[in-house]
């Protein structure tokens, strides 16, 4: 996928901060929110949902077409760029006709290749930036596929938006962040800008700062945070929208990481990284030694006609390794995950060995 780096087309200094209400509700609400946000330092894009994809019919579905001119008025009055969600080709056409600066594709639309293809067709020949939220389900290929379809229509200014993933388990978050997803996305498409949407991950105000900071710590390129002039009155997502004052103090508290690395920093990193490379090599050598011992264990089990998996021994191994891990200051979940993977591999090797014997 051939995409343009954010700094090539966006003049605002990083990180890119996008904010505004979940929904455009009235001209007054749009203008008052935009004016308050324009006074804060660092916000360059004003977002608002104009067509809202609702779970149940009859809920507030946005103000539609007429809200686009409120957004353009907001741009004229504040200089902020505008971003709108589009779920259908006619939404895209309306945004293009009104000169909306940026469009985004929501999480419910990103799951549907047909819907994305229709939107991509409408975007052919255009040059505006398109943000693609992750699909609600945790499927990285589906997310990448959606961006590829938009990219194949000729759009180079693509931004991935990480808004978390649907989860059955009620937990701290409305949508599970599954950080491994955007991390893997960055590994697979290094130049692609990624923005985090902590509002939809959290679903409530309280943890937005923590998630936003984590995204910056991971090197994300920006944040999309919902804000409303009077969050308590919001027609949608009232619990997660910040007032301009709340947003202002959050932005002041965030620590922005530097993406340029000075020479001294590079040198120090280089030294430590070569130590890490050596340690990883040692880890792999020790794993291979362990593997040789497992092979001997398999031979003994075959000789004495023993099963490959011995639950009592495994229970003791796991308990013992978790204890050692705690003593060594390692994260218990990590130690468990590593030991479980090693044990799975060991049991597989032994049962393959016994199976060959049986065959
Ligand atoms: C939104 O940004 O208001 C929205 C509907 O988000 P998502 O598509 O991530 O649910
Ligand atoms: Mn919302």
CSV table of C-alpha atoms and ligand atoms in Angstrom, one decimal:
chain,number,residue,atom,x,y,z
A,1,UNK,CA,0.0,0.0,0.0
A,2,UNK,CA,1.5,3.3,-1.1
A,3,UNK,CA,0.5,6.0,1.4
A,4,UNK,CA,1.8,9.5,2.2
A,5,UNK,CA,3.4,10.3,5.6
A,6,UNK,CA,1.4,12.6,7.7
A,7,UNK,CA,4.1,15.3,7.8
A,8,UNK,CA,4.1,15.5,4.0
A,9,UNK,CA,0.6,16.9,3.9
A,10,UNK,CA,-0.3,18.1,7.4
A,11,UNK,CA,1.3,21.4,8.5
A,12,UNK,CA,0.3,21.2,12.2
A,13,UNK,CA,3.1,20.0,14.4
A,14,UNK,CA,2.6,16.5,15.7
A,15,UNK,CA,0.7,14.9,17.3
A,16,UNK,CA,-2.3,15.5,15.1
A,17,UNK,CA,-5.2,16.3,17.5
A,18,UNK,CA,-8.7,15.9,16.2
A,19,UNK,CA,-11.6,16.8,18.5
A,20,UNK,CA,-15.3,17.7,18.4
A,21,UNK,CA,-18.6,16.3,19.3
A,22,UNK,CA,-19.7,12.7,18.6
A,23,UNK,CA,-22.7,14.3,16.7
A,24,UNK,CA,-23.4,17.6,15.2
A,25,UNK,CA,-26.7,18.4,17.0
A,26,UNK,CA,-27.4,22.1,16.2
A,27,UNK,CA,-25.7,25.0,14.5
A,28,UNK,CA,-25.2,26.6,18.0
A,29,UNK,CA,-23.7,23.5,19.5
A,30,UNK,CA,-21.3,23.0,16.5
A,31,UNK,CA,-20.2,26.7,16.5
A,32,UNK,CA,-19.8,27.0,20.3
A,33,UNK,CA,-17.8,23.8,20.5
A,34,UNK,CA,-15.6,24.7,17.6
A,35,UNK,CA,-14.9,28.2,18.9
A,36,UNK,CA,-14.0,26.8,22.4
A,37,UNK,CA,-11.7,24.2,20.8
A,38,UNK,CA,-10.0,26.7,18.6
A,39,UNK,CA,-8.8,28.6,21.7
A,40,UNK,CA,-6.9,25.4,22.9
A,41,UNK,CA,-3.4,24.8,21.9
A,42,UNK,CA,-2.7,22.0,19.4
A,43,UNK,CA,-6.1,21.1,17.9
A,44,UNK,CA,-6.1,21.2,14.1
A,45,UNK,CA,-9.1,19.2,13.1
A,46,UNK,CA,-12.8,19.6,14.2
A,47,UNK,CA,-14.7,16.3,14.0
A,48,UNK,CA,-18.5,15.8,14.1
A,49,UNK,CA,-20.8,12.9,13.1
A,50,UNK,CA,-23.5,14.1,10.7
A,51,UNK,CA,-24.9,10.7,9.9
A,52,UNK,CA,-24.8,8.4,12.9
A,53,UNK,CA,-24.9,4.6,12.5
A,54,UNK,CA,-27.1,3.6,15.4
A,55,UNK,CA,-27.6,0.1,16.8
A,56,UNK,CA,-31.4,0.6,17.1
A,57,UNK,CA,-33.8,2.5,14.8
A,58,UNK,CA,-35.4,5.5,16.4
A,59,UNK,CA,-32.3,6.7,18.2
A,60,UNK,CA,-30.8,10.1,17.2
A,61,UNK,CA,-29.4,9.5,13.7
A,62,UNK,CA,-27.7,12.9,13.2
A,63,UNK,CA,-28.8,16.0,11.5
A,64,UNK,CA,-27.7,15.0,8.0
A,65,UNK,CA,-27.0,17.2,5.1
A,66,UNK,CA,-27.8,20.6,6.8
A,67,UNK,CA,-25.1,20.0,9.4
A,68,UNK,CA,-22.4,20.1,6.7
A,69,UNK,CA,-22.9,23.9,6.3
A,70,UNK,CA,-22.6,24.4,10.1
A,71,UNK,CA,-19.3,22.7,9.9
A,72,UNK,CA,-18.1,24.8,7.0
A,73,UNK,CA,-19.2,27.9,9.0
A,74,UNK,CA,-17.1,26.5,11.9
A,75,UNK,CA,-14.1,26.3,9.6
A,76,UNK,CA,-14.6,29.9,8.4
A,77,UNK,CA,-14.9,31.2,11.9
A,78,UNK,CA,-12.1,29.2,13.5
A,79,UNK,CA,-9.7,28.0,10.8
A,80,UNK,CA,-10.0,24.4,12.1
A,81,UNK,CA,-10.2,21.7,9.4
A,82,UNK,CA,-13.4,19.6,9.4
A,83,UNK,CA,-13.8,15.8,9.5
A,84,UNK,CA,-17.0,13.9,9.0
A,85,UNK,CA,-18.0,10.2,9.1
A,86,UNK,CA,-19.2,8.8,5.8
A,87,UNK,CA,-20.9,5.4,5.6
A,88,UNK,CA,-22.5,5.6,2.1
A,89,UNK,CA,-21.3,6.9,-1.3
A,90,UNK,CA,-23.9,9.7,-1.1
A,91,UNK,CA,-22.3,10.9,2.2
A,92,UNK,CA,-19.0,11.1,0.5
A,93,UNK,CA,-20.5,13.1,-2.4
A,94,UNK,CA,-22.2,15.5,0.0
A,95,UNK,CA,-18.9,16.0,1.9
A,96,UNK,CA,-17.0,16.6,-1.4
A,97,UNK,CA,-19.7,19.1,-2.6
A,98,UNK,CA,-19.5,21.0,0.7
A,99,UNK,CA,-15.7,21.1,0.8
A,100,UNK,CA,-15.3,19.0,4.0
A,101,UNK,CA,-11.5,18.6,4.5
A,102,UNK,CA,-11.2,15.1,5.8
A,103,UNK,CA,-13.6,12.1,5.9
A,104,UNK,CA,-13.6,9.0,8.0
A,105,UNK,CA,-15.0,5.6,7.7
A,106,UNK,CA,-16.5,4.3,11.0
A,107,UNK,CA,-16.0,1.0,12.7
A,108,UNK,CA,-19.4,-0.4,11.6
A,109,UNK,CA,-18.7,0.4,8.0
A,110,UNK,CA,-15.1,-0.9,8.0
A,111,UNK,CA,-16.4,-4.4,8.5
A,112,UNK,CA,-18.1,-4.5,5.1
A,113,UNK,CA,-15.9,-4.8,2.0
A,114,UNK,CA,-19.0,-4.1,-0.2
A,115,UNK,CA,-19.7,-0.8,1.6
A,116,UNK,CA,-16.0,0.2,1.5
A,117,UNK,CA,-15.8,-0.6,-2.2
A,118,UNK,CA,-18.8,1.6,-2.9
A,119,UNK,CA,-17.2,4.5,-0.9
A,120,UNK,CA,-13.9,3.9,-2.7
A,121,UNK,CA,-15.6,4.2,-6.1
A,122,UNK,CA,-17.0,7.6,-5.0
A,123,UNK,CA,-13.5,8.7,-3.9
A,124,UNK,CA,-11.9,8.0,-7.3
A,125,UNK,CA,-9.9,11.0,-8.5
A,126,UNK,CA,-10.1,12.8,-5.1
A,127,UNK,CA,-7.1,13.8,-3.0
A,128,UNK,CA,-8.6,14.4,0.5
A,129,UNK,CA,-7.3,12.5,3.5
A,130,UNK,CA,-9.4,9.5,4.5
A,131,UNK,CA,-9.3,8.1,8.0
A,132,UNK,CA,-10.3,4.4,8.4
A,133,UNK,CA,-11.3,3.2,11.9
A,134,UNK,CA,-10.6,-0.3,12.8
A,135,UNK,CA,-13.6,-2.7,12.2
A,136,UNK,CA,-15.5,-3.5,15.4
A,137,UNK,CA,-14.2,-7.1,15.3
A,138,UNK,CA,-10.5,-7.7,15.9
A,139,UNK,CA,-9.5,-8.6,12.4
A,140,UNK,CA,-6.3,-6.8,11.3
A,141,UNK,CA,-6.6,-8.1,7.7
A,142,UNK,CA,-10.1,-6.7,7.4
A,143,UNK,CA,-8.8,-3.3,8.6
A,144,UNK,CA,-5.9,-3.3,6.2
A,145,UNK,CA,-8.2,-4.6,3.4
A,146,UNK,CA,-10.5,-1.6,3.9
A,147,UNK,CA,-7.5,0.8,3.7
A,148,UNK,CA,-6.2,-1.0,0.6
A,149,UNK,CA,-9.6,-0.6,-1.2
A,150,UNK,CA,-9.5,3.2,-0.4
A,151,UNK,CA,-5.9,3.3,-1.5
A,152,UNK,CA,-6.6,1.5,-4.8
A,153,UNK,CA,-9.1,4.3,-5.6
A,154,UNK,CA,-6.1,6.6,-5.7
A,155,UNK,CA,-6.3,8.0,-2.1
A,156,UNK,CA,-2.7,8.4,-0.7
A,157,UNK,CA,-3.5,10.3,2.5
A,158,UNK,CA,-4.8,7.5,4.6
A,159,UNK,CA,-4.9,7.5,8.4
A,160,UNK,CA,-5.7,4.4,10.4
A,161,UNK,CA,-7.8,5.1,13.5
A,162,UNK,CA,-7.5,2.7,16.5
A,163,UNK,CA,-10.8,2.8,18.4
A,164,UNK,CA,-10.7,-0.5,20.1
A,165,UNK,CA,-12.6,-3.8,19.5
A,166,UNK,CA,-15.9,-5.2,20.5
A,167,UNK,CA,-15.7,-7.5,23.5
A,168,UNK,CA,-18.3,-9.8,25.1
A,169,UNK,CA,-16.6,-9.6,28.4
A,170,UNK,CA,-17.7,-6.5,30.3
A,171,UNK,CA,-14.4,-4.9,31.4
A,172,UNK,CA,-12.9,-1.5,32.1
A,173,UNK,CA,-13.3,-0.5,28.5
A,174,UNK,CA,-16.2,0.0,26.2
A,175,UNK,CA,-14.0,-1.4,23.4
A,176,UNK,CA,-10.9,-3.5,24.1
A,177,UNK,CA,-7.8,-1.7,23.0
A,178,UNK,CA,-5.9,-4.9,22.0
A,179,UNK,CA,-2.7,-2.8,21.5
A,180,UNK,CA,-1.0,-5.7,19.7
A,181,UNK,CA,-3.3,-4.9,16.7
A,182,UNK,CA,-2.0,-1.3,16.0
A,183,UNK,CA,1.5,-2.5,16.9
A,184,UNK,CA,1.3,-5.2,14.3
A,185,UNK,CA,-0.3,-2.8,11.8
A,186,UNK,CA,2.7,-0.5,12.2
A,187,UNK,CA,5.1,-3.5,11.7
A,188,UNK,CA,3.3,-4.4,8.5
A,189,UNK,CA,2.8,-0.9,7.1
A,190,UNK,CA,5.5,1.3,8.7
A,191,UNK,CA,4.7,4.6,6.9
A,192,UNK,CA,1.0,4.5,7.7
A,193,UNK,CA,-0.1,7.2,10.2
A,194,UNK,CA,-2.0,5.8,13.1
A,195,UNK,CA,-4.3,7.9,15.3
A,196,UNK,CA,-5.8,6.6,18.6
A,197,UNK,CA,-9.4,7.3,19.5
A,198,UNK,CA,-9.4,6.9,23.3
A,199,UNK,CA,-13.0,8.1,23.6
A,200,UNK,CA,-14.5,5.1,22.0
A,201,UNK,CA,-12.0,2.7,23.7
A,202,UNK,CA,-13.0,4.1,27.1
A,203,UNK,CA,-16.7,4.8,26.8
A,204,UNK,CA,-16.4,7.1,29.8
A,205,UNK,CA,-14.3,10.2,30.6
A,206,UNK,CA,-12.2,8.7,33.4
A,207,UNK,CA,-9.6,6.6,31.5
A,208,UNK,CA,-9.2,8.8,28.4
A,209,UNK,CA,-6.0,10.4,29.6
A,210,UNK,CA,-4.4,7.0,30.4
A,211,UNK,CA,-5.2,5.6,27.0
A,212,UNK,CA,-4.2,8.8,25.1
A,213,UNK,CA,-0.8,8.8,26.9
A,214,UNK,CA,-0.3,5.1,26.2
A,215,UNK,CA,-0.9,5.8,22.5
A,216,UNK,CA,1.7,8.6,22.5
A,217,UNK,CA,4.1,6.4,24.4
A,218,UNK,CA,3.7,3.8,21.7
A,219,UNK,CA,4.5,6.4,19.0
A,220,UNK,CA,1.0,7.0,17.6
A,221,UNK,CA,0.8,10.0,15.3
A,222,UNK,CA,-2.3,11.6,16.8
A,223,UNK,CA,-5.5,11.4,18.9
A,224,UNK,CA,-9.2,11.8,18.1
A,225,UNK,CA,-11.0,12.8,21.3
A,226,UNK,CA,-14.7,13.6,21.5
A,227,UNK,CA,-15.7,16.9,23.0
A,228,UNK,CA,-18.9,18.8,23.5
A,229,UNK,CA,-19.7,22.3,24.7
A,230,UNK,CA,-22.1,20.7,27.3
A,231,UNK,CA,-21.4,16.9,27.4
A,232,UNK,CA,-24.3,16.3,29.8
A,233,UNK,CA,-26.7,17.3,27.1
A,234,UNK,CA,-25.2,15.3,24.3
A,235,UNK,CA,-27.5,13.3,22.1
A,236,UNK,CA,-24.9,10.5,21.6
A,237,UNK,CA,-22.0,9.2,23.7
A,238,UNK,CA,-22.7,11.7,26.5
A,239,UNK,CA,-20.6,9.7,29.0
A,240,UNK,CA,-17.4,9.9,27.1
A,241,UNK,CA,-17.4,13.4,25.7
A,242,UNK,CA,-15.1,16.0,27.4
A,243,UNK,CA,-16.0,19.7,27.9
A,244,UNK,CA,-13.4,22.0,26.3
A,245,UNK,CA,-12.1,22.8,29.7
A,246,UNK,CA,-11.6,19.1,30.5
A,247,UNK,CA,-10.0,18.6,27.1
A,248,UNK,CA,-7.7,21.5,27.7
A,249,UNK,CA,-6.4,20.1,31.0
A,250,UNK,CA,-6.0,16.7,29.5
A,251,UNK,CA,-3.9,18.1,26.6
A,252,UNK,CA,-1.7,20.0,29.0
A,253,UNK,CA,-1.0,16.8,31.0
A,254,UNK,CA,-0.1,14.7,28.0
A,255,UNK,CA,3.6,14.0,27.5
A,256,UNK,CA,4.4,14.2,23.8
A,257,UNK,CA,7.2,11.8,22.6
A,258,UNK,CA,9.7,13.0,20.1
A,259,UNK,CA,9.8,11.1,16.9
A,260,UNK,CA,13.2,12.5,15.8
A,261,UNK,CA,16.1,10.8,17.4
A,262,UNK,CA,19.2,12.9,18.1
A,263,UNK,CA,22.6,11.2,17.4
A,264,UNK,CA,23.5,10.7,21.1
A,265,UNK,CA,20.2,9.0,21.7
A,266,UNK,CA,20.7,6.8,18.6
A,267,UNK,CA,24.2,5.8,19.9
A,268,UNK,CA,22.9,4.9,23.3
A,269,UNK,CA,20.1,2.9,21.8
A,270,UNK,CA,22.5,1.1,19.5
A,271,UNK,CA,24.6,-0.1,22.4
A,272,UNK,CA,21.7,-1.4,24.4
A,273,UNK,CA,20.1,-2.9,21.3
A,274,UNK,CA,23.2,-5.0,20.6
A,275,UNK,CA,23.0,-6.3,24.2
A,276,UNK,CA,19.3,-7.2,23.6
A,277,UNK,CA,20.3,-9.0,20.3
A,278,UNK,CA,22.9,-11.0,22.3
A,279,UNK,CA,20.4,-11.8,25.1
A,280,UNK,CA,17.8,-13.0,22.5
A,281,UNK,CA,20.4,-15.2,20.9
A,282,UNK,CA,21.2,-16.7,24.4
A,283,UNK,CA,17.5,-17.2,25.0
A,284,UNK,CA,17.1,-19.1,21.7
A,285,UNK,CA,20.2,-21.2,22.4
A,286,UNK,CA,18.8,-22.2,25.9
A,287,UNK,CA,15.4,-23.0,24.3
A,288,UNK,CA,17.2,-25.3,21.8
A,289,UNK,CA,19.1,-27.0,24.7
A,290,UNK,CA,15.7,-27.5,26.5
A,291,UNK,CA,14.3,-28.9,23.3
A,292,UNK,CA,17.1,-31.5,23.2
A,293,UNK,CA,16.3,-32.6,26.8
A,294,UNK,CA,12.6,-32.8,25.8
A,295,UNK,CA,13.6,-35.3,23.1
A,296,UNK,CA,15.4,-37.4,25.6
A,297,UNK,CA,12.3,-37.3,27.9
A,298,UNK,CA,10.2,-38.5,24.9
A,299,UNK,CA,12.5,-41.4,24.4
A,300,UNK,CA,12.2,-42.4,28.1
A,301,UNK,CA,8.4,-42.1,28.0
A,302,UNK,CA,8.3,-44.3,25.0
A,303,UNK,CA,10.6,-46.9,26.6
A,304,UNK,CA,8.3,-47.0,29.7
A,305,UNK,CA,5.1,-46.6,27.8
A,306,UNK,CA,4.1,-43.3,29.5
A,307,UNK,CA,1.7,-40.6,28.2
A,308,UNK,CA,3.2,-37.4,26.7
A,309,UNK,CA,1.2,-35.1,28.9
A,310,UNK,CA,1.5,-35.5,32.7
A,311,UNK,CA,-0.8,-32.9,34.4
A,312,UNK,CA,0.7,-33.2,37.9
A,313,UNK,CA,4.2,-32.4,36.6
A,314,UNK,CA,2.9,-29.5,34.5
A,315,UNK,CA,1.0,-28.0,37.4
A,316,UNK,CA,4.2,-28.1,39.5
A,317,UNK,CA,6.3,-26.6,36.7
A,318,UNK,CA,3.9,-23.7,36.1
A,319,UNK,CA,3.7,-22.9,39.8
A,320,UNK,CA,7.4,-23.1,40.3
A,321,UNK,CA,8.2,-20.9,37.2
A,322,UNK,CA,5.6,-18.3,38.2
A,323,UNK,CA,7.2,-18.1,41.7
A,324,UNK,CA,10.7,-17.7,40.1
A,325,UNK,CA,9.3,-15.1,37.8
A,326,UNK,CA,7.9,-13.1,40.7
A,327,UNK,CA,11.3,-13.3,42.5
A,328,UNK,CA,13.0,-12.0,39.4
A,329,UNK,CA,10.6,-9.1,39.0
A,330,UNK,CA,8.9,-10.5,35.9
A,331,UNK,CA,5.2,-10.0,34.9
A,332,UNK,CA,3.3,-13.1,35.9
A,333,UNK,CA,1.0,-13.1,32.9
A,334,UNK,CA,4.1,-13.0,30.6
A,335,UNK,CA,5.8,-15.8,32.5
A,336,UNK,CA,2.6,-17.9,32.3
A,337,UNK,CA,2.2,-17.2,28.6
A,338,UNK,CA,5.8,-18.1,27.8
A,339,UNK,CA,5.7,-21.3,29.9
A,340,UNK,CA,2.4,-22.3,28.3
A,341,UNK,CA,3.8,-21.9,24.8
A,342,UNK,CA,7.0,-23.8,25.7
A,343,UNK,CA,4.9,-26.6,27.3
A,344,UNK,CA,2.5,-26.8,24.4
A,345,UNK,CA,5.5,-27.2,22.1
A,346,UNK,CA,7.1,-29.8,24.4
A,347,UNK,CA,3.9,-31.9,24.6
A,348,UNK,CA,3.4,-31.7,20.8
A,349,UNK,CA,7.0,-32.9,20.2
A,350,UNK,CA,6.6,-35.8,22.6
A,351,UNK,CA,3.2,-36.9,21.3
A,352,UNK,CA,4.4,-36.7,17.7
A,353,UNK,CA,7.3,-38.9,18.8
A,354,UNK,CA,5.0,-41.4,20.5
A,355,UNK,CA,2.6,-41.3,17.4
A,356,UNK,CA,5.5,-42.2,15.1
A,357,UNK,CA,6.2,-45.1,17.4
A,358,UNK,CA,2.6,-46.2,17.3
A,359,UNK,CA,2.6,-45.9,13.5
B,1,LIG,C1,-17.7,8.2,16.2
B,1,LIG,O1,-16.5,8.5,16.0
B,1,LIG,O2,-18.5,8.9,16.7
B,1,LIG,C2,-18.1,6.8,15.9
B,1,LIG,C3,-19.3,6.4,15.6
B,1,LIG,O3,-17.1,5.9,16.1
B,1,LIG,P1,-16.9,4.4,15.8
B,1,LIG,O4,-17.1,4.2,14.3
B,1,LIG,O5,-15.5,4.2,16.2
B,1,LIG,O6,-17.9,3.6,16.7
B,2,LIG,MN1,-19.1,8.7,19.3
